[in-house]
PDB file of C-alpha atoms in Angstrom:
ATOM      1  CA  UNK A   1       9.872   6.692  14.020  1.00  0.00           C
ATOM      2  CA  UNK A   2      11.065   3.577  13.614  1.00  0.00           C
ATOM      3  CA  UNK A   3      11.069   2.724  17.645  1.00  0.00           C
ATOM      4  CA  UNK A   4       8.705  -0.070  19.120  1.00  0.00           C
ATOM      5  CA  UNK A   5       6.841   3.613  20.892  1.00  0.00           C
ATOM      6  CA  UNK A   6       7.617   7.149  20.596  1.00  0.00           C
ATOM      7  CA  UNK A   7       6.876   9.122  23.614  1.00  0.00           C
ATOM      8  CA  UNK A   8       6.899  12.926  24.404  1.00  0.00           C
ATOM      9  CA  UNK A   9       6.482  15.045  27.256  1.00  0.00           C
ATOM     10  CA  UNK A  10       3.854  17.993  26.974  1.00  0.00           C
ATOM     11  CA  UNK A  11       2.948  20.951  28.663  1.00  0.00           C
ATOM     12  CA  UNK A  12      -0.517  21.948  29.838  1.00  0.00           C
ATOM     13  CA  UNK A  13      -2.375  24.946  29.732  1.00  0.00           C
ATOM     14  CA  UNK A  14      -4.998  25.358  32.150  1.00  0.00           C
ATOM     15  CA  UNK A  15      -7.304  27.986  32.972  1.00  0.00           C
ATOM     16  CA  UNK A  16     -10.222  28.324  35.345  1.00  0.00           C
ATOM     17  CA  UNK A  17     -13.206  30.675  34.440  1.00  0.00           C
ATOM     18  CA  UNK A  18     -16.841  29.990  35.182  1.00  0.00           C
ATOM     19  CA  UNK A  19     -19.549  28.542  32.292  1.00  0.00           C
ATOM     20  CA  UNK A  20     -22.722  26.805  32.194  1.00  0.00           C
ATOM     21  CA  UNK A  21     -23.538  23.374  32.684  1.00  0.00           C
ATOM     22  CA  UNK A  22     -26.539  21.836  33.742  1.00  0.00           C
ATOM     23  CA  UNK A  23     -26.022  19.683  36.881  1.00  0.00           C
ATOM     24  CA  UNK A  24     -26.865  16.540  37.313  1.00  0.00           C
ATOM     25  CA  UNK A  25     -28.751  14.725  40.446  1.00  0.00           C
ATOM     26  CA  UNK A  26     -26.896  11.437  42.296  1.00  0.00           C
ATOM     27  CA  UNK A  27     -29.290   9.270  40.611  1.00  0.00           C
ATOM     28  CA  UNK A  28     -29.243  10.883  36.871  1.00  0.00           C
ATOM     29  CA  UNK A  29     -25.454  10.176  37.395  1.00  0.00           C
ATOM     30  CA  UNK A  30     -25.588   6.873  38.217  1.00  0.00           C
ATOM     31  CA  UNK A  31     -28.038   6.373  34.818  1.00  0.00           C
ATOM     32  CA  UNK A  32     -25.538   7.931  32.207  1.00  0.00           C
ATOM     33  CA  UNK A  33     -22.556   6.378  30.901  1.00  0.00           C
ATOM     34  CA  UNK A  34     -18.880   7.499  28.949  1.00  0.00           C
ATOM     35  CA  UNK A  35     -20.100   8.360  25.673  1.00  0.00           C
ATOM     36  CA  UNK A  36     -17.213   8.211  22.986  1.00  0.00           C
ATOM     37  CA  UNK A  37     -17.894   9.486  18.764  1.00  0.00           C
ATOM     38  CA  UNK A  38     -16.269  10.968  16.424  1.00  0.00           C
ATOM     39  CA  UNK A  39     -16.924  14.928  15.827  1.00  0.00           C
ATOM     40  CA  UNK A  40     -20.079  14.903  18.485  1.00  0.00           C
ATOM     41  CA  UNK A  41     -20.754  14.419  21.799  1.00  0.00           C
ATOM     42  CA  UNK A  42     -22.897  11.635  22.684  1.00  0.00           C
ATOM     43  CA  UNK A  43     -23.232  11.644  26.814  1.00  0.00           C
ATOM     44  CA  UNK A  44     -26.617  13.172  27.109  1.00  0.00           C
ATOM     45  CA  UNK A  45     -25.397  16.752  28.180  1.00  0.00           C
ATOM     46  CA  UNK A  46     -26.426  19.851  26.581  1.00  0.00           C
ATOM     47  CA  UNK A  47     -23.067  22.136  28.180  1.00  0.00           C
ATOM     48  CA  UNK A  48     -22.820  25.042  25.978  1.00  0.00           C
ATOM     49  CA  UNK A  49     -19.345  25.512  23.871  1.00  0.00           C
ATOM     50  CA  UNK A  50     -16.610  26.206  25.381  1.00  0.00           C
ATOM     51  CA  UNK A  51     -15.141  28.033  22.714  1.00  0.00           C
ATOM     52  CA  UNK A  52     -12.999  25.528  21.199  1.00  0.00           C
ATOM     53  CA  UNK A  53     -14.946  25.304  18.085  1.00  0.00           C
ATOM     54  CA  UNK A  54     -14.867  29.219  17.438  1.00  0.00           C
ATOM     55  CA  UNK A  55     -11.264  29.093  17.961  1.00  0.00           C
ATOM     56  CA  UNK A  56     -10.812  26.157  15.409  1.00  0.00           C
ATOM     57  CA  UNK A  57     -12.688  27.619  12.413  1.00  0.00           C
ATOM     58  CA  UNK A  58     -11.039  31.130  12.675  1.00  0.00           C
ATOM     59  CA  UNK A  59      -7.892  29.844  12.804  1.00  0.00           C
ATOM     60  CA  UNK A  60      -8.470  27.273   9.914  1.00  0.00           C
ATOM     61  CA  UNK A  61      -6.703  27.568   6.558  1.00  0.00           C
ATOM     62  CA  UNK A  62      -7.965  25.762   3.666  1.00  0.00           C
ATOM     63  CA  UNK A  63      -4.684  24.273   1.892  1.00  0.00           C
ATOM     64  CA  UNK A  64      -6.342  22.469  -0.827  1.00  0.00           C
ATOM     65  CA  UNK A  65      -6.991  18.758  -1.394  1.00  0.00           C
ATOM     66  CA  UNK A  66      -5.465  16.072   0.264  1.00  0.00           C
ATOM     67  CA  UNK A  67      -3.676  13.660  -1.171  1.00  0.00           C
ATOM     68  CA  UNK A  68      -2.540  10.136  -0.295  1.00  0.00           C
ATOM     69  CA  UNK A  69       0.676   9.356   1.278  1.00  0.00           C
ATOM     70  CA  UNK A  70       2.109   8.108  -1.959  1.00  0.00           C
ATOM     71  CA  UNK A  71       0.728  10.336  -4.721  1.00  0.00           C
ATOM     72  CA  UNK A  72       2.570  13.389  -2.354  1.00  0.00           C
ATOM     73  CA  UNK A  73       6.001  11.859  -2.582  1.00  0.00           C
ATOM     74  CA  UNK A  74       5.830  11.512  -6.072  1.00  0.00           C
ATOM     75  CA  UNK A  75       4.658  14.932  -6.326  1.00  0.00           C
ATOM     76  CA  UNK A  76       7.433  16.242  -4.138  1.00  0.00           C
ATOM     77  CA  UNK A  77      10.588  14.117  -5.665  1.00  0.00           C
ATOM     78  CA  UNK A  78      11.920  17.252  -7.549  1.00  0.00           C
ATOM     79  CA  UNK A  79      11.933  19.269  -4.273  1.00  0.00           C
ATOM     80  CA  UNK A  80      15.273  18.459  -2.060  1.00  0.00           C
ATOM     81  CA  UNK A  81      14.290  20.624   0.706  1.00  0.00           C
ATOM     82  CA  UNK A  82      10.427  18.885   1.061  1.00  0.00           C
ATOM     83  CA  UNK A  83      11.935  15.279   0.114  1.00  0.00           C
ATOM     84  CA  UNK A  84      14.293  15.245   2.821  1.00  0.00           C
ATOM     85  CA  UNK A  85      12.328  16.331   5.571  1.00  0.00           C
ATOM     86  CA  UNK A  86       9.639  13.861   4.184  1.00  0.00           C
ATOM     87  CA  UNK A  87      12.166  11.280   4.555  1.00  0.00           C
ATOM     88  CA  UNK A  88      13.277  11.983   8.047  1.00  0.00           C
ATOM     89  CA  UNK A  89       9.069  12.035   8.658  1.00  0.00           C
ATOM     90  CA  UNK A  90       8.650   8.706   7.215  1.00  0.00           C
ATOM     91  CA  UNK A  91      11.969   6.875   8.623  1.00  0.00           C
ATOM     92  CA  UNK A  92      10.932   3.453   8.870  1.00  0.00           C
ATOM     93  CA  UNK A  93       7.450   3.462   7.480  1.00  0.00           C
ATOM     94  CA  UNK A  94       6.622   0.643   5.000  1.00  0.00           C
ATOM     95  CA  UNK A  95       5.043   1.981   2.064  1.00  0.00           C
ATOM     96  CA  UNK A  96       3.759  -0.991   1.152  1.00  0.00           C
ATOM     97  CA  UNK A  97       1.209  -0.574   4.138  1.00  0.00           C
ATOM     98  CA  UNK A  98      -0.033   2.573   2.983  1.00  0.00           C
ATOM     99  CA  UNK A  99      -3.249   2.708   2.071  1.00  0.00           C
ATOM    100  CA  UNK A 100      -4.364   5.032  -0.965  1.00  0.00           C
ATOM    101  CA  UNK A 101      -6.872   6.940   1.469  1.00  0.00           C
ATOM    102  CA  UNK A 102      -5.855  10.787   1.692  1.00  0.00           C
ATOM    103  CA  UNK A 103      -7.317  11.127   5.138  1.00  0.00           C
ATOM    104  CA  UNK A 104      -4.864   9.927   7.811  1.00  0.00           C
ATOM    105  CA  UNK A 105      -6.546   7.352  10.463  1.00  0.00           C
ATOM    106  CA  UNK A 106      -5.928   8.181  14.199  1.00  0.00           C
ATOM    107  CA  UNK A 107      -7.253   6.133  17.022  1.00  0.00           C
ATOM    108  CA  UNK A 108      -7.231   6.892  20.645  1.00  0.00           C
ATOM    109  CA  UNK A 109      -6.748   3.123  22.574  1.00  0.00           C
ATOM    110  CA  UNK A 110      -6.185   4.218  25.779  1.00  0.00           C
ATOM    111  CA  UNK A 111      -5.475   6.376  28.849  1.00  0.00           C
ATOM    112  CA  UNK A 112      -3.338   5.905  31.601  1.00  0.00           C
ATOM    113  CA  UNK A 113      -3.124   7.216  35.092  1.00  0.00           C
ATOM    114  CA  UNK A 114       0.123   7.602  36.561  1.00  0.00           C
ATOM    115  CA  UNK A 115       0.665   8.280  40.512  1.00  0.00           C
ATOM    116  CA  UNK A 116       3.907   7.088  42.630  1.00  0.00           C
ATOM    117  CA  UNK A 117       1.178   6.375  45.175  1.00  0.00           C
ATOM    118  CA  UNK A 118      -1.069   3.148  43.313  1.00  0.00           C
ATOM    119  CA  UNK A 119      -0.257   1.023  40.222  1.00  0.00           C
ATOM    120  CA  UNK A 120      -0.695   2.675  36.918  1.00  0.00           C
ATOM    121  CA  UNK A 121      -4.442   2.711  36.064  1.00  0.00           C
ATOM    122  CA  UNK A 122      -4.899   1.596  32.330  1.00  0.00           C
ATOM    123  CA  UNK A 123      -8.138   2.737  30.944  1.00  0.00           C
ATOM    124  CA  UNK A 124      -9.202   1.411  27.547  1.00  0.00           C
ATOM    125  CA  UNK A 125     -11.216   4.119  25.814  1.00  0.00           C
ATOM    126  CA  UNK A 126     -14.064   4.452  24.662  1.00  0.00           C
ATOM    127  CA  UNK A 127     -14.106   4.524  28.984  1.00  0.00           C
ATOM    128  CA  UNK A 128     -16.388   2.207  31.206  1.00  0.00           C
ATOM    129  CA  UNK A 129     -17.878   3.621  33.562  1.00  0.00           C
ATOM    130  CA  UNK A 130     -18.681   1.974  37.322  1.00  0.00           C
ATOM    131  CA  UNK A 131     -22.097   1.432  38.550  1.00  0.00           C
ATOM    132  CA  UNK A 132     -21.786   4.737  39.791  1.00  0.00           C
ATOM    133  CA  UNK A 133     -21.369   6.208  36.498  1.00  0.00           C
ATOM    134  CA  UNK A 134     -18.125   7.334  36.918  1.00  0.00           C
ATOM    135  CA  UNK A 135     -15.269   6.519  34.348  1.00  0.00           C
ATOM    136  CA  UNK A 136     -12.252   6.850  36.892  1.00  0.00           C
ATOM    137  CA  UNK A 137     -11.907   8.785  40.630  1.00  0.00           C
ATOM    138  CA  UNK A 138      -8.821  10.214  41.823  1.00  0.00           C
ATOM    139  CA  UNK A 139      -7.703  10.987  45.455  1.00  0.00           C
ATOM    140  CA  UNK A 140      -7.674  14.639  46.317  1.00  0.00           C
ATOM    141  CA  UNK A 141      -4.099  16.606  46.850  1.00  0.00           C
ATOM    142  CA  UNK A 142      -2.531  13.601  44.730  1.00  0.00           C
ATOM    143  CA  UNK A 143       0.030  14.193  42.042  1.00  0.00           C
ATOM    144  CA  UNK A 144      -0.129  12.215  39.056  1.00  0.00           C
ATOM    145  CA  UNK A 145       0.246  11.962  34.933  1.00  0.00           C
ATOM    146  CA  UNK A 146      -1.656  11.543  32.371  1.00  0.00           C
ATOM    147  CA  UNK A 147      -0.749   9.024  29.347  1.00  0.00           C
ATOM    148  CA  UNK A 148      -2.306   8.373  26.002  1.00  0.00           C
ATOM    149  CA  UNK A 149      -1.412   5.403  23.537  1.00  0.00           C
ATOM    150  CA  UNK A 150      -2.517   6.455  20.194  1.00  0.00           C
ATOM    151  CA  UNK A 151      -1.727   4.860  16.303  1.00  0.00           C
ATOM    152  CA  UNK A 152      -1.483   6.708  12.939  1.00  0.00           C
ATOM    153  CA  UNK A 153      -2.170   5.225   9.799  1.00  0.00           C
ATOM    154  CA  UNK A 154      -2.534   6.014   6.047  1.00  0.00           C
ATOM    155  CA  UNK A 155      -1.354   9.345   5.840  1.00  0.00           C
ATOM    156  CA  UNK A 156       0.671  11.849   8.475  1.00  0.00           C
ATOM    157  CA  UNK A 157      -1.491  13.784  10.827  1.00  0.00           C
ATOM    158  CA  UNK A 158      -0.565  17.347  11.215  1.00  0.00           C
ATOM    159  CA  UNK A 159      -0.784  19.196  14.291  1.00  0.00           C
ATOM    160  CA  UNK A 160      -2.789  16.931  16.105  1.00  0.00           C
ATOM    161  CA  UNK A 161      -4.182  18.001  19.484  1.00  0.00           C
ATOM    162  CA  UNK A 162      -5.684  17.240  22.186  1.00  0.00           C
ATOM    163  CA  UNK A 163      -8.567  19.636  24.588  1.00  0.00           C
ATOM    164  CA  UNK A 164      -9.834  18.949  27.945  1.00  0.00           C
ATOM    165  CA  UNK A 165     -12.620  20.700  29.380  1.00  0.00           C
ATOM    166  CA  UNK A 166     -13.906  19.922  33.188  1.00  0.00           C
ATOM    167  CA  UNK A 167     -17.324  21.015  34.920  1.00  0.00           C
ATOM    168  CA  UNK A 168     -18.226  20.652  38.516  1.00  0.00           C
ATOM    169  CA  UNK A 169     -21.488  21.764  39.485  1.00  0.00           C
ATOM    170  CA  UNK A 170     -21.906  23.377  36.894  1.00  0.00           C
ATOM    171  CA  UNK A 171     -19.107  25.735  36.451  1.00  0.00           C
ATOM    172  CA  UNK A 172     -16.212  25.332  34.500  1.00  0.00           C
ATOM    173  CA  UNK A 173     -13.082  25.042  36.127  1.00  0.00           C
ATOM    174  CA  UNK A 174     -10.553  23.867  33.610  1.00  0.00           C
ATOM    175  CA  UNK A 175      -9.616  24.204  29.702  1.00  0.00           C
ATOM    176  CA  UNK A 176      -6.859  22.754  28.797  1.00  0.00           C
ATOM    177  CA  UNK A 177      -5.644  22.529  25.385  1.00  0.00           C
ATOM    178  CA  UNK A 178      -1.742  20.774  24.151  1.00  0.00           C
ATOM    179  CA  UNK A 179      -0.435  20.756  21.013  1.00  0.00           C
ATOM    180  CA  UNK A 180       0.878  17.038  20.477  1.00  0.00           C
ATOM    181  CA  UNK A 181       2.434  17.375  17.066  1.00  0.00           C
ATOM    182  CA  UNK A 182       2.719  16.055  13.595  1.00  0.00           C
ATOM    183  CA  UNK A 183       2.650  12.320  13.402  1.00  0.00           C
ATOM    184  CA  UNK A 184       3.800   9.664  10.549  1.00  0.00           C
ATOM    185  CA  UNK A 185       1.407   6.570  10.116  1.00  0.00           C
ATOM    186  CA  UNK A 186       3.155   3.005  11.932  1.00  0.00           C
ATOM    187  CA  UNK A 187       2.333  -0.090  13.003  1.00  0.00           C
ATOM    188  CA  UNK A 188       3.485   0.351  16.513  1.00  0.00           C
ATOM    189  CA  UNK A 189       1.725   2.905  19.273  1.00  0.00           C
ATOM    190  CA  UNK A 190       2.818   5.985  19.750  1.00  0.00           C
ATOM    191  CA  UNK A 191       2.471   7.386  23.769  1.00  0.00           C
ATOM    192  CA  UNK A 192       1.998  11.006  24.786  1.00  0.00           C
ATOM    193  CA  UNK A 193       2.809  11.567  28.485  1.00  0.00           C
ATOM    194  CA  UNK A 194       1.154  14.842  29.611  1.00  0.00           C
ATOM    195  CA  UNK A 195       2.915  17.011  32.372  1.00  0.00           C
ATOM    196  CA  UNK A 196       2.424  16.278  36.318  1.00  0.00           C
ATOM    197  CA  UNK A 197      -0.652  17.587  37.929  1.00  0.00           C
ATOM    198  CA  UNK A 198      -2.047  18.106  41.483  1.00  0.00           C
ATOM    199  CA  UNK A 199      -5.582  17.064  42.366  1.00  0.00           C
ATOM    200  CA  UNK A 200      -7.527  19.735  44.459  1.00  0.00           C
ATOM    201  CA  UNK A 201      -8.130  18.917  47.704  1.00  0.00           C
ATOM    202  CA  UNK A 202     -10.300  19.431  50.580  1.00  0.00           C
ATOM    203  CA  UNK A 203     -13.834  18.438  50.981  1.00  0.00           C
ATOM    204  CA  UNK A 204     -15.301  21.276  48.810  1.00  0.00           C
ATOM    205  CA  UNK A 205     -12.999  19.593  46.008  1.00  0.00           C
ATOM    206  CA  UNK A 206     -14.324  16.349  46.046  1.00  0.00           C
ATOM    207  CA  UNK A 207     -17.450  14.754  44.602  1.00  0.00           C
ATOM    208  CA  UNK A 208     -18.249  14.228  40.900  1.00  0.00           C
ATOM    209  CA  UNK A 209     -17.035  16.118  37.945  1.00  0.00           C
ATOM    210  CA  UNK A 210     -17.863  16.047  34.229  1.00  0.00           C
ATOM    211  CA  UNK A 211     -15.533  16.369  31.407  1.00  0.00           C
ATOM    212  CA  UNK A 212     -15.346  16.337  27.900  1.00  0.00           C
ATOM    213  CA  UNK A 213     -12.240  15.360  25.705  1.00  0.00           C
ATOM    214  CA  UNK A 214     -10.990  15.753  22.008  1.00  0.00           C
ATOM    215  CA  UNK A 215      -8.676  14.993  19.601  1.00  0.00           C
ATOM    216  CA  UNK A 216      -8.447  17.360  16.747  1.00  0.00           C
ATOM    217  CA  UNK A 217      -5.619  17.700  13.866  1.00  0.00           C
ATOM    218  CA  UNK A 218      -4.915  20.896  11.940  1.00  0.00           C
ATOM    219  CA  UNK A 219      -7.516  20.131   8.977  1.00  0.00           C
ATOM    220  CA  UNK A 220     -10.175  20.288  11.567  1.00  0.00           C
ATOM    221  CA  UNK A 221     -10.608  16.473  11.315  1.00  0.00           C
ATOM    222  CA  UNK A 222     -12.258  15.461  14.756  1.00  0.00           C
ATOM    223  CA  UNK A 223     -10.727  11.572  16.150  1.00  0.00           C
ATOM    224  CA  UNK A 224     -12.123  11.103  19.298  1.00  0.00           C
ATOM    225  CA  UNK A 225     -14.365  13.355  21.009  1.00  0.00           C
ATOM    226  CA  UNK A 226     -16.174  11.685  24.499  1.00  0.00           C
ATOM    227  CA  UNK A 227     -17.963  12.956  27.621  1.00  0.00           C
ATOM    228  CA  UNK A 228     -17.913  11.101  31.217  1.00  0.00           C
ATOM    229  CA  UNK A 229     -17.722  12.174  34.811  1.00  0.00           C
ATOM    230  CA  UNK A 230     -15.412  10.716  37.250  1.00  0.00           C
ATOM    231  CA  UNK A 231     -15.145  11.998  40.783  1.00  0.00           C
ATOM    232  CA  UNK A 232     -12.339  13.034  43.643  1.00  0.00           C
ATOM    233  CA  UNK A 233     -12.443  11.455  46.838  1.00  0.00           C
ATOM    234  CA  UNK A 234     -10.499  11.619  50.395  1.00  0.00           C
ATOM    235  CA  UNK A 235      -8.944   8.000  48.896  1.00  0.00           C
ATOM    236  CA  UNK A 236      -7.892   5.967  45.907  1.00  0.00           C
ATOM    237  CA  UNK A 237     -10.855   3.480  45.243  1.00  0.00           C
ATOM    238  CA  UNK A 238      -9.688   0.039  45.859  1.00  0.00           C
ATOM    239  CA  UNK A 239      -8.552  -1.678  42.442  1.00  0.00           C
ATOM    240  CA  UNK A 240     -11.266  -4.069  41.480  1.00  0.00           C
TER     241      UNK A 240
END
């Protein structure tokens, strides 16, 4: 924990299966704009749920009150087992820079895009989106990664998450959740590199697509949840 970044490799989970969404004309599109909260969703839409939210409260389990980062390792001195594993958590954490909030702070800085066939595409998030309203575009039939730079403070984060959900034309055609995993508070980033992915392709694949993406931890607490379109075309837009 101690490195300048920790990084780790994830595996997605996609499926495709149809839901609502209302569509959007070419000039409502280029009027909205990357909306970024926490626990709502701010872009305008009114997509129905796609069932993350259902999922989340039945599998919740109410462990009792949180505590702060030092009033736990006081509490858990007299057990070896806990205190170790604490320990090997918290390797290189300053205490000192601990706050005495229970609730662990996690914030979301950025995304990057990662194809061997353009420089890496840093995004800072909340996103901006172009005059067309789009946050990003991507060439169809490319292959490329997804990256997120993320820092925890205050208190560890426990099974923290992150859910992707993507409309075109109003049907849903991906829902994709990863389990990142349990996270000690630092001073330095920490960068989650999802697995590789192929772009559709064709020219019933491209044109604009919605999306809407979260960042959940076991507790239910909600860190980032924002809504944006970005679109696939024949070619990567020029860098600006």
């Amino acid at each position: 924990m101690s490195t300048p970044a920790s990084k780790v490799i994830a595996s997605k989970d996609a499926e495709e299966m149809p839901s609502s969404e209302p569509s959007d004309s070419e000039n409502e599109l280029k009027s909205k704009k990357a909306g970024a909260s926490v626990c709502s969703t701010d872009a305008g839409e009114d997509e129905e749920d796609d069932g993350d939210e259902e999922d989340e409260s039945r599998v919740h389990v109410v462990l009792g009150p949180q505590l702060a980062l030092k009033e736990q390792l006081e509490m858990d001195k007299d057990d070896e087992s806990l205190r170790k594993w604490k320990e090997q958590l918290l390797a290189g954490v300053d205490l000192s820079d601990v706050g005495e909030n229970p609730d662990p702070e996690v914030k979301i800085s950025s995304l990057t895009i990662i194809t061997s066939d353009r420089p890496d595409l840093v995004l800072p998030i909340p996103f901006v989106p172009n005059a067309k309203g789009y946050a990003f575009s991507l060439k169809d039939g490319s292959r490329y990664r997804l990256k997120f730079s993320f820092t925890v403070s205050n208190n560890i984060v426990s099974g923290l998450r992150y859910t992707n959900t993507v409309w075109k034309t109003g049907l849903r055609v991906e829902n994709t959740k990863v389990m990142l995993g349990t996270f000690s508070p630092q001073k330095d980033p920490y960068t989650y590199e999802l697995e590789e992915e192929t772009t559709p392709s064709g020219l019933f694949a491209r044109g604009s697509y919605s999306a809407r993406t979260k960042f959940v931890d076991d507790d239910g607490r909600c860190y980032l949840e924002m809504s944006y379109y970005f679109e696939i075309r024949k070619d990567w837009a020029q860098a600006s």
